[in-house]
GROMACS .gro file of C-alpha atoms in nm:
model
  378
    1MET     CA    1   6.622  15.660  17.391
    2THR     CA    2   6.884  15.385  17.366
    3GLU     CA    3   7.233  15.516  17.292
    4CYS     CA    4   7.388  15.419  16.960
    5PHE     CA    5   7.651  15.146  16.999
    6TYR     CA    6   7.901  15.356  16.803
    7GLU     CA    7   7.841  15.650  17.038
    8THR     CA    8   7.879  15.418  17.337
    9LEU     CA    9   8.234  15.332  17.227
   10GLY     CA   10   8.306  15.684  17.098
   11VAL     CA   11   8.386  15.578  16.739
   12GLU     CA   12   8.262  15.668  16.393
   13ARG     CA   13   8.031  15.434  16.199
   14GLY     CA   14   8.298  15.367  15.940
   15SER     CA   15   8.567  15.278  16.194
   16ASP     CA   16   8.766  14.961  16.134
   17GLY     CA   17   8.787  14.668  16.375
   18ALA     CA   18   9.120  14.776  16.523
   19THR     CA   19   8.986  15.123  16.610
   20ILE     CA   20   8.677  14.974  16.773
   21LYS     CA   21   8.890  14.730  16.971
   22ARG     CA   22   9.120  15.007  17.099
   23ALA     CA   23   8.822  15.219  17.205
   24TYR     CA   24   8.663  14.925  17.387
   25ARG     CA   25   8.980  14.833  17.575
   26LYS     CA   26   9.032  15.191  17.690
   27LEU     CA   27   8.675  15.225  17.820
   28ALA     CA   28   8.667  14.873  17.967
   29MET     CA   29   8.975  14.944  18.175
   30GLN     CA   30   8.823  15.271  18.293
   31TYR     CA   31   8.486  15.128  18.400
   32HIS     CA   32   8.580  14.769  18.496
   33PRO     CA   33   8.402  14.668  18.820
   34ASP     CA   34   8.732  14.558  18.975
   35ARG     CA   35   8.858  14.914  18.939
   36ASN     CA   36   8.531  15.066  19.058
   37PRO     CA   37   8.411  14.855  19.351
   38ASN     CA   38   8.060  14.930  19.479
   39ASP     CA   39   8.003  15.176  19.193
   40GLU     CA   40   7.672  15.080  19.028
   41ALA     CA   41   7.700  15.354  18.765
   42ALA     CA   42   8.042  15.228  18.653
   43GLU     CA   43   7.915  14.868  18.649
   44GLN     CA   44   7.618  14.967  18.431
   45ARG     CA   45   7.846  15.162  18.199
   46PHE     CA   46   8.078  14.862  18.172
   47LYS     CA   47   7.783  14.645  18.067
   48GLU     CA   48   7.680  14.898  17.802
   49ILE     CA   49   8.033  14.911  17.666
   50SER     CA   50   8.056  14.533  17.655
   51GLU     CA   51   7.717  14.503  17.482
   52ALA     CA   52   7.822  14.751  17.217
   53TYR     CA   53   8.154  14.578  17.157
   54ASP     CA   54   8.000  14.231  17.139
   55VAL     CA   55   7.793  14.350  16.845
   56LEU     CA   56   8.040  14.574  16.662
   57LYS     CA   57   8.336  14.332  16.680
   58ASP     CA   58   8.142  14.070  16.480
   59ASP     CA   59   8.097  14.144  16.109
   60GLN     CA   60   7.759  13.967  16.084
   61LYS     CA   61   7.614  14.127  16.394
   62ARG     CA   62   7.749  14.467  16.294
   63ALA     CA   63   7.595  14.438  15.948
   64ALA     CA   64   7.257  14.355  16.101
   65TYR     CA   65   7.288  14.644  16.349
   66ASP     CA   66   7.385  14.890  16.075
   67ARG     CA   67   7.075  14.788  15.879
   68TYR     CA   68   6.811  14.745  16.151
   69GLY     CA   69   6.960  14.922  16.454
   70HIS     CA   70   6.863  14.793  16.798
   71ALA     CA   71   6.554  14.629  16.651
   72ALA     CA   72   6.778  14.354  16.518
   73PHE     CA   73   6.831  14.242  16.877
   74ALA     CA   74   6.484  14.303  17.023
   75ASN     CA   75   6.325  14.006  17.197
   76GLY     CA   76   5.967  14.117  17.167
   77HIS     CA   77   5.948  14.278  17.512
   78GLY     CA   78   6.009  14.649  17.484
   79GLY     CA   79   6.197  14.655  17.149
   80GLY     CA   80   6.561  14.757  17.127
   81ALA     CA   81   6.563  14.923  17.469
   82GLN     CA   82   6.527  14.580  17.627
   83ALA     CA   83   6.878  14.496  17.509
   84ARG     CA   84   7.016  14.722  17.781
   85GLY     CA   85   6.895  14.475  18.039
   86PHE     CA   86   7.107  14.192  17.898
   87ASP     CA   87   7.414  14.075  18.083
   88THR     CA   88   7.747  14.152  17.911
   89ASP     CA   89   7.766  13.795  17.782
   90SER     CA   90   7.420  13.799  17.622
   91PHE     CA   91   7.516  13.931  17.280
   92SER     CA   92   7.807  13.696  17.222
   93ASP     CA   93   7.581  13.418  17.092
   94ILE     CA   94   7.265  13.595  16.970
   95PHE     CA   95   7.358  13.570  16.606
   96ASP     CA   96   7.586  13.271  16.658
   97GLN     CA   97   7.274  13.066  16.726
   98PHE     CA   98   7.085  13.210  16.429
   99PHE     CA   99   7.360  13.175  16.169
  100GLY     CA  100   7.482  12.851  16.324
  101ASP     CA  101   7.139  12.693  16.271
  102MET     CA  102   7.135  12.812  15.910
  103MET     CA  103   7.472  12.647  15.843
  104GLY     CA  104   7.399  12.333  16.038
  105GLY     CA  105   7.600  12.435  16.343
  106GLY     CA  106   7.496  12.487  16.700
  107GLY     CA  107   7.545  12.763  16.952
  108GLY     CA  108   7.523  12.827  17.318
  109ARG     CA  109   7.648  12.641  17.622
  110GLY     CA  110   7.605  12.267  17.632
  111ARG     CA  111   7.384  12.120  17.901
  112GLY     CA  112   7.574  12.079  18.225
  113GLN     CA  113   7.887  12.242  18.087
  114SER     CA  114   8.120  12.387  18.353
  115SER     CA  115   8.068  12.751  18.452
  116ALA     CA  116   8.445  12.806  18.477
  117ARG     CA  117   8.585  13.096  18.276
  118ARG     CA  118   8.940  13.204  18.200
  119GLY     CA  119   9.080  13.490  18.407
  120ALA     CA  120   9.162  13.826  18.255
  121ASP     CA  121   9.506  13.917  18.125
  122LEU     CA  122   9.687  14.182  18.330
  123ARG     CA  123   9.934  14.457  18.242
  124PHE     CA  124  10.220  14.573  18.465
  125ASN     CA  125  10.438  14.875  18.379
  126LEU     CA  126  10.801  14.839  18.489
  127GLU     CA  127  11.071  15.104  18.464
  128ILE     CA  128  11.437  14.994  18.461
  129SER     CA  129  11.771  15.173  18.426
  130LEU     CA  130  11.973  15.182  18.106
  131GLU     CA  131  12.244  14.980  18.282
  132SER     CA  132  11.988  14.709  18.364
  133ALA     CA  133  11.881  14.704  18.001
  134PHE     CA  134  12.248  14.664  17.903
  135HIS     CA  135  12.337  14.382  18.141
  136GLY     CA  136  11.997  14.212  18.185
  137VAL     CA  137  11.845  14.182  18.530
  138THR     CA  138  11.593  13.993  18.742
  139GLU     CA  139  11.335  14.228  18.897
  140ASN     CA  140  11.102  14.144  19.185
  141ILE     CA  141  10.756  14.297  19.145
  142GLU     CA  142  10.432  14.306  19.343
  143VAL     CA  143  10.113  14.261  19.141
  144PRO     CA  144   9.766  14.316  19.292
  145THR     CA  145   9.540  14.055  19.133
  146SER     CA  146   9.274  13.790  19.187
  147VAL     CA  147   9.394  13.447  19.296
  148SER     CA  148   9.214  13.116  19.339
  149CYS     CA  149   9.034  13.087  19.672
  150ASP     CA  150   9.211  12.835  19.894
  151ASP     CA  151   8.905  12.759  20.108
  152CYS     CA  152   8.693  12.631  19.818
  153SER     CA  153   8.975  12.544  19.574
  154GLY     CA  154   8.828  12.790  19.326
  155THR     CA  155   8.483  12.627  19.293
  156GLY     CA  156   8.298  12.904  19.475
  157ALA     CA  157   8.102  12.650  19.681
  158GLU     CA  158   8.131  12.594  20.054
  159GLU     CA  159   8.320  12.284  20.163
  160GLY     CA  160   8.098  11.977  20.138
  161SER     CA  161   7.883  12.124  19.861
  162SER     CA  162   7.923  12.182  19.489
  163PRO     CA  163   7.765  12.395  19.214
  164GLU     CA  164   7.437  12.255  19.079
  165MET     CA  165   7.275  12.275  18.739
  166CYS     CA  166   7.060  12.585  18.698
  167PRO     CA  167   6.691  12.477  18.690
  168ALA     CA  168   6.587  12.779  18.480
  169CYS     CA  169   6.813  12.711  18.179
  170GLN     CA  170   6.899  12.346  18.246
  171GLY     CA  171   7.268  12.426  18.247
  172ALA     CA  172   7.273  12.606  17.913
  173GLY     CA  173   7.340  12.945  18.067
  174LYS     CA  174   7.104  13.102  17.814
  175ILE     CA  175   6.731  13.120  17.751
  176ARG     CA  176   6.604  13.116  17.393
  177THR     CA  177   6.317  13.333  17.272
  178ALA     CA  178   6.156  13.308  16.927
  179GLN     CA  179   6.053  13.631  16.753
  180GLY     CA  180   5.936  13.584  16.396
  181PHE     CA  181   6.213  13.421  16.196
  182PHE     CA  182   6.470  13.524  16.458
  183THR     CA  183   6.574  13.301  16.743
  184VAL     CA  184   6.732  13.514  17.013
  185GLU     CA  185   6.930  13.392  17.311
  186ARG     CA  186   6.971  13.596  17.626
  187THR     CA  187   7.166  13.528  17.940
  188CYS     CA  188   6.980  13.327  18.198
  189PRO     CA  189   6.883  13.562  18.485
  190GLY     CA  190   6.892  13.275  18.734
  191CYS     CA  191   7.259  13.179  18.694
  192LYS     CA  192   7.375  13.489  18.501
  193GLY     CA  193   7.511  13.275  18.221
  194ALA     CA  194   7.711  13.035  18.437
  195GLY     CA  195   7.479  12.736  18.378
  196ARG     CA  196   7.519  12.641  18.742
  197VAL     CA  197   7.403  12.787  19.070
  198ILE     CA  198   7.565  12.770  19.411
  199SER     CA  199   7.320  12.714  19.695
  200SER     CA  200   7.594  12.734  19.962
  201PRO     CA  201   7.854  12.987  19.845
  202CYS     CA  202   8.199  12.995  20.000
  203LYS     CA  203   8.215  13.256  20.275
  204SER     CA  204   8.569  13.361  20.184
  205CYS     CA  205   8.511  13.442  19.818
  206HIS     CA  206   8.129  13.479  19.823
  207GLY     CA  207   8.088  13.224  19.547
  208MET     CA  208   8.335  13.382  19.303
  209GLY     CA  209   8.604  13.118  19.345
  210ARG     CA  210   8.878  13.383  19.376
  211VAL     CA  211   8.995  13.652  19.615
  212GLU     CA  212   9.203  13.968  19.587
  213LYS     CA  213   9.569  13.938  19.681
  214THR     CA  214   9.906  14.100  19.610
  215ARG     CA  215  10.145  13.852  19.453
  216GLN     CA  216  10.524  13.872  19.448
  217LEU     CA  217  10.684  13.763  19.122
  218SER     CA  218  11.034  13.759  18.971
  219VAL     CA  219  11.075  13.884  18.616
  220LYS     CA  220  11.387  13.794  18.417
  221ILE     CA  221  11.472  14.078  18.178
  222PRO     CA  222  11.719  13.985  17.902
  223ALA     CA  223  12.006  14.211  17.800
  224GLY     CA  224  11.931  14.449  17.515
  225VAL     CA  225  11.561  14.519  17.581
  226GLU     CA  226  11.423  14.842  17.440
  227GLU     CA  227  11.160  15.093  17.540
  228GLY     CA  228  10.817  14.929  17.506
  229THR     CA  229  10.944  14.571  17.515
  230ARG     CA  230  10.666  14.337  17.630
  231ILE     CA  231  10.735  14.027  17.840
  232ARG     CA  232  10.458  13.767  17.879
  233LEU     CA  233  10.428  13.555  18.193
  234ALA     CA  234  10.183  13.277  18.107
  235GLY     CA  235   9.929  13.190  18.376
  236GLU     CA  236  10.035  13.476  18.606
  237GLY     CA  237   9.733  13.696  18.534
  238GLU     CA  238   9.396  13.706  18.705
  239ALA     CA  239   9.268  13.375  18.843
  240GLY     CA  240   8.990  13.209  18.646
  241PHE     CA  241   8.625  13.232  18.750
  242ARG     CA  242   8.511  12.928  18.950
  243GLY     CA  243   8.813  12.712  18.873
  244GLY     CA  244   8.882  12.837  18.521
  245PRO     CA  245   9.240  12.883  18.393
  246ALA     CA  246   9.430  13.195  18.490
  247GLY     CA  247   9.502  13.472  18.243
  248ASP     CA  248   9.849  13.597  18.148
  249LEU     CA  249  10.056  13.882  18.287
  250TYR     CA  250  10.220  14.122  18.043
  251ILE     CA  251  10.516  14.330  18.160
  252PHE     CA  252  10.564  14.651  17.961
  253LEU     CA  253  10.914  14.794  18.000
  254SER     CA  254  11.023  15.157  17.997
  255ILE     CA  255  11.387  15.274  18.017
  256ARG     CA  256  11.474  15.548  18.265
  257PRO     CA  257  11.662  15.843  18.101
  258HIS     CA  258  12.038  15.835  18.171
  259LYS     CA  259  12.243  16.137  18.283
  260VAL     CA  260  12.533  16.062  18.049
  261PHE     CA  261  12.426  15.823  17.773
  262GLU     CA  262  12.153  15.835  17.512
  263ARG     CA  263  12.037  15.531  17.322
  264GLU     CA  264  11.907  15.481  16.970
  265GLY     CA  265  11.854  15.113  16.897
  266THR     CA  266  12.186  14.942  16.971
  267THR     CA  267  12.385  15.265  16.928
  268VAL     CA  268  12.484  15.462  17.238
  269TYR     CA  269  12.569  15.835  17.225
  270CYS     CA  270  12.782  16.023  17.478
  271GLY     CA  271  12.903  16.383  17.495
  272VAL     CA  272  13.268  16.423  17.605
  273PRO     CA  273  13.429  16.755  17.706
  274ILE     CA  274  13.802  16.805  17.635
  275SER     CA  275  14.041  17.086  17.715
  276MET     CA  276  14.143  17.349  17.461
  277LEU     CA  277  14.499  17.219  17.482
  278THR     CA  278  14.397  16.860  17.396
  279ALA     CA  279  14.180  16.986  17.111
  280THR     CA  280  14.469  17.194  16.975
  281LEU     CA  281  14.767  16.963  17.025
  282GLY     CA  282  14.587  16.628  17.026
  283GLY     CA  283  14.621  16.360  17.286
  284GLU     CA  284  14.457  16.055  17.441
  285ILE     CA  285  14.151  16.059  17.666
  286GLU     CA  286  13.950  15.795  17.851
  287VAL     CA  287  13.573  15.781  17.830
  288PRO     CA  288  13.325  15.576  18.036
  289THR     CA  289  13.127  15.299  17.870
  290LEU     CA  290  12.781  15.170  17.950
  291GLY     CA  291  12.929  14.835  18.049
  292GLY     CA  292  13.112  15.000  18.340
  293GLY     CA  293  13.462  15.009  18.194
  294ARG     CA  294  13.663  15.284  18.026
  295ALA     CA  295  13.781  15.314  17.667
  296LYS     CA  296  14.079  15.510  17.532
  297VAL     CA  297  14.020  15.752  17.245
  298ARG     CA  298  14.297  15.918  17.041
  299ILE     CA  299  14.219  16.286  16.978
  300PRO     CA  300  14.393  16.425  16.668
  301GLU     CA  301  14.540  16.777  16.649
  302GLY     CA  302  14.295  17.056  16.570
  303THR     CA  303  13.980  16.871  16.686
  304GLN     CA  304  13.673  17.095  16.681
  305THR     CA  305  13.356  17.093  16.890
  306GLY     CA  306  13.098  16.858  16.740
  307ARG     CA  307  13.343  16.607  16.597
  308GLN     CA  308  13.232  16.248  16.654
  309PHE     CA  309  13.432  15.931  16.714
  310ARG     CA  310  13.294  15.579  16.683
  311LEU     CA  311  13.388  15.306  16.931
  312ARG     CA  312  13.309  14.966  16.783
  313ASN     CA  313  13.111  14.713  16.990
  314LYS     CA  314  13.079  14.949  17.288
  315GLY     CA  315  12.705  15.006  17.244
  316MET     CA  316  12.397  14.810  17.351
  317PRO     CA  317  12.371  14.435  17.297
  318GLN     CA  318  12.122  14.308  17.042
  319ILE     CA  319  11.865  14.108  17.236
  320ASN     CA  320  11.924  13.730  17.241
  321THR     CA  321  12.241  13.758  17.029
  322PRO     CA  322  12.615  13.808  17.100
  323ILE     CA  323  12.614  14.118  16.877
  324TYR     CA  324  12.683  14.465  17.021
  325GLY     CA  325  12.620  14.804  16.867
  326ASP     CA  326  12.863  15.097  16.862
  327MET     CA  327  12.919  15.391  17.093
  328ILE     CA  328  12.953  15.737  16.941
  329ILE     CA  329  13.115  16.015  17.140
  330GLU     CA  330  13.076  16.381  17.044
  331ILE     CA  331  13.347  16.626  17.143
  332THR     CA  332  13.287  16.957  17.317
  333VAL     CA  333  13.592  17.183  17.351
  334GLU     CA  334  13.594  17.361  17.687
  335THR     CA  335  13.680  17.730  17.685
  336PRO     CA  336  13.877  17.873  17.981
  337VAL     CA  337  13.675  18.107  18.204
  338ASN     CA  338  13.757  18.359  18.481
  339LEU     CA  339  14.087  18.463  18.319
  340THR     CA  340  14.310  18.728  18.470
  341LYS     CA  341  14.405  19.041  18.274
  342ALA     CA  342  14.753  18.903  18.207
  343GLN     CA  343  14.608  18.577  18.072
  344LYS     CA  344  14.368  18.767  17.846
  345ASP     CA  345  14.655  18.982  17.715
  346THR     CA  346  14.852  18.664  17.640
  347LEU     CA  347  14.556  18.524  17.444
  348ARG     CA  348  14.515  18.849  17.252
  349GLY     CA  349  14.882  18.839  17.160
  350LEU     CA  350  14.845  18.485  17.032
  351ALA     CA  351  14.532  18.581  16.839
  352ASP     CA  352  14.719  18.866  16.668
  353GLU     CA  353  14.993  18.625  16.566
  354LEU     CA  354  14.748  18.361  16.436
  355GLY     CA  355  14.506  18.589  16.260
  356ASP     CA  356  14.133  18.533  16.254
  357LYS     CA  357  14.115  18.209  16.054
  358HIS     CA  358  14.470  18.085  15.991
  359MET     CA  359  14.653  17.849  16.223
  360PRO     CA  360  15.015  17.768  16.123
  361GLN     CA  361  15.094  17.400  16.173
  362SER     CA  362  15.445  17.428  16.315
  363THR     CA  363  15.630  17.300  16.618
  364GLY     CA  364  15.694  17.658  16.728
  365PHE     CA  365  15.322  17.736  16.720
  366PHE     CA  366  15.230  17.435  16.928
  367SER     CA  367  15.502  17.521  17.181
  368LYS     CA  368  15.347  17.865  17.221
  369VAL     CA  369  15.002  17.712  17.271
  370LYS     CA  370  15.134  17.473  17.534
  371GLY     CA  371  15.314  17.755  17.709
  372LEU     CA  372  14.994  17.959  17.704
  373TRP     CA  373  14.798  17.669  17.851
  374ASP     CA  374  15.050  17.621  18.126
  375ASP     CA  375  15.018  17.991  18.204
  376LEU     CA  376  14.637  17.969  18.214
  377THR     CA  377  14.634  17.669  18.442
  378ASP     CA  378  14.892  17.789  18.696
   0.00000   0.00000   0.00000
């Protein structure tokens, strides 16, 4: 029994186009022949996924499938099950031809049209540091991909020969079959939809017009990029089939977590420890910034743990603008540890004088605190 197209893609019948597209892309990447070389089962599964998507992505084809099921695409030889034998390109024009004729249009490949096809788009995941995202950087990457075959210049034919028109479909790439009031097109088995055949294929690429190779590319990353930023390199994707244009390369950026700073948009957060003496008496501290410098921060008397200070224009740059965000530091007051008995007694004496919650704001009090700190740090 032929599997339901919705089950093939793992979606519900009422799913919208975006859901169907996401499901197809996920499965296509998993079962793509380039990722599963010499795996006939994966190749067959990829064809089934492509057949299902070709129907469900088109509103007219999907409506016909929802009403008639696989019978809507039967060609009179074995009913709907015969559709499984179609090449992945076969469904793309089945209804295009039918509805095109009704509206005065045409479908299918023109006679003698080139068999060249555009190469696939590629994705490359690149992780960079937060400092690189702040300053901007040029990264060198290595991308395994298909490139145009040098020996045949991408034609797929051996030197001295060229692709010829397919005698079975006369260059159309498709064969039409009439069934009642339906006119169904299926991919030509002779040329597999290319419209041309190669009698003397290139020995280097075996007639494909492209070969596998690892390319080295430079990627310019602007200052201020965020997690998930996508950079498109036009024409740097997979080489086209038999001389077709190359696809694009998409760089997806991720930012490596930093040991000191955290980022939220253009705002940078940083935790800063200070001594009990500085928190009590106040003072001036220096804190590092993401740009590599240091900034001075005035700490007022009586600063508590958790208090935040904002440093203007010390955060991340806003991409493609001269605008910078802010840096926010959060104070943590350090408590002395490993005290001697004498130091603990001194602290207890000060605690008795201060009481549990009251802290007199007097010069004499601060002198005692400073004297205590000097005693603790001796």
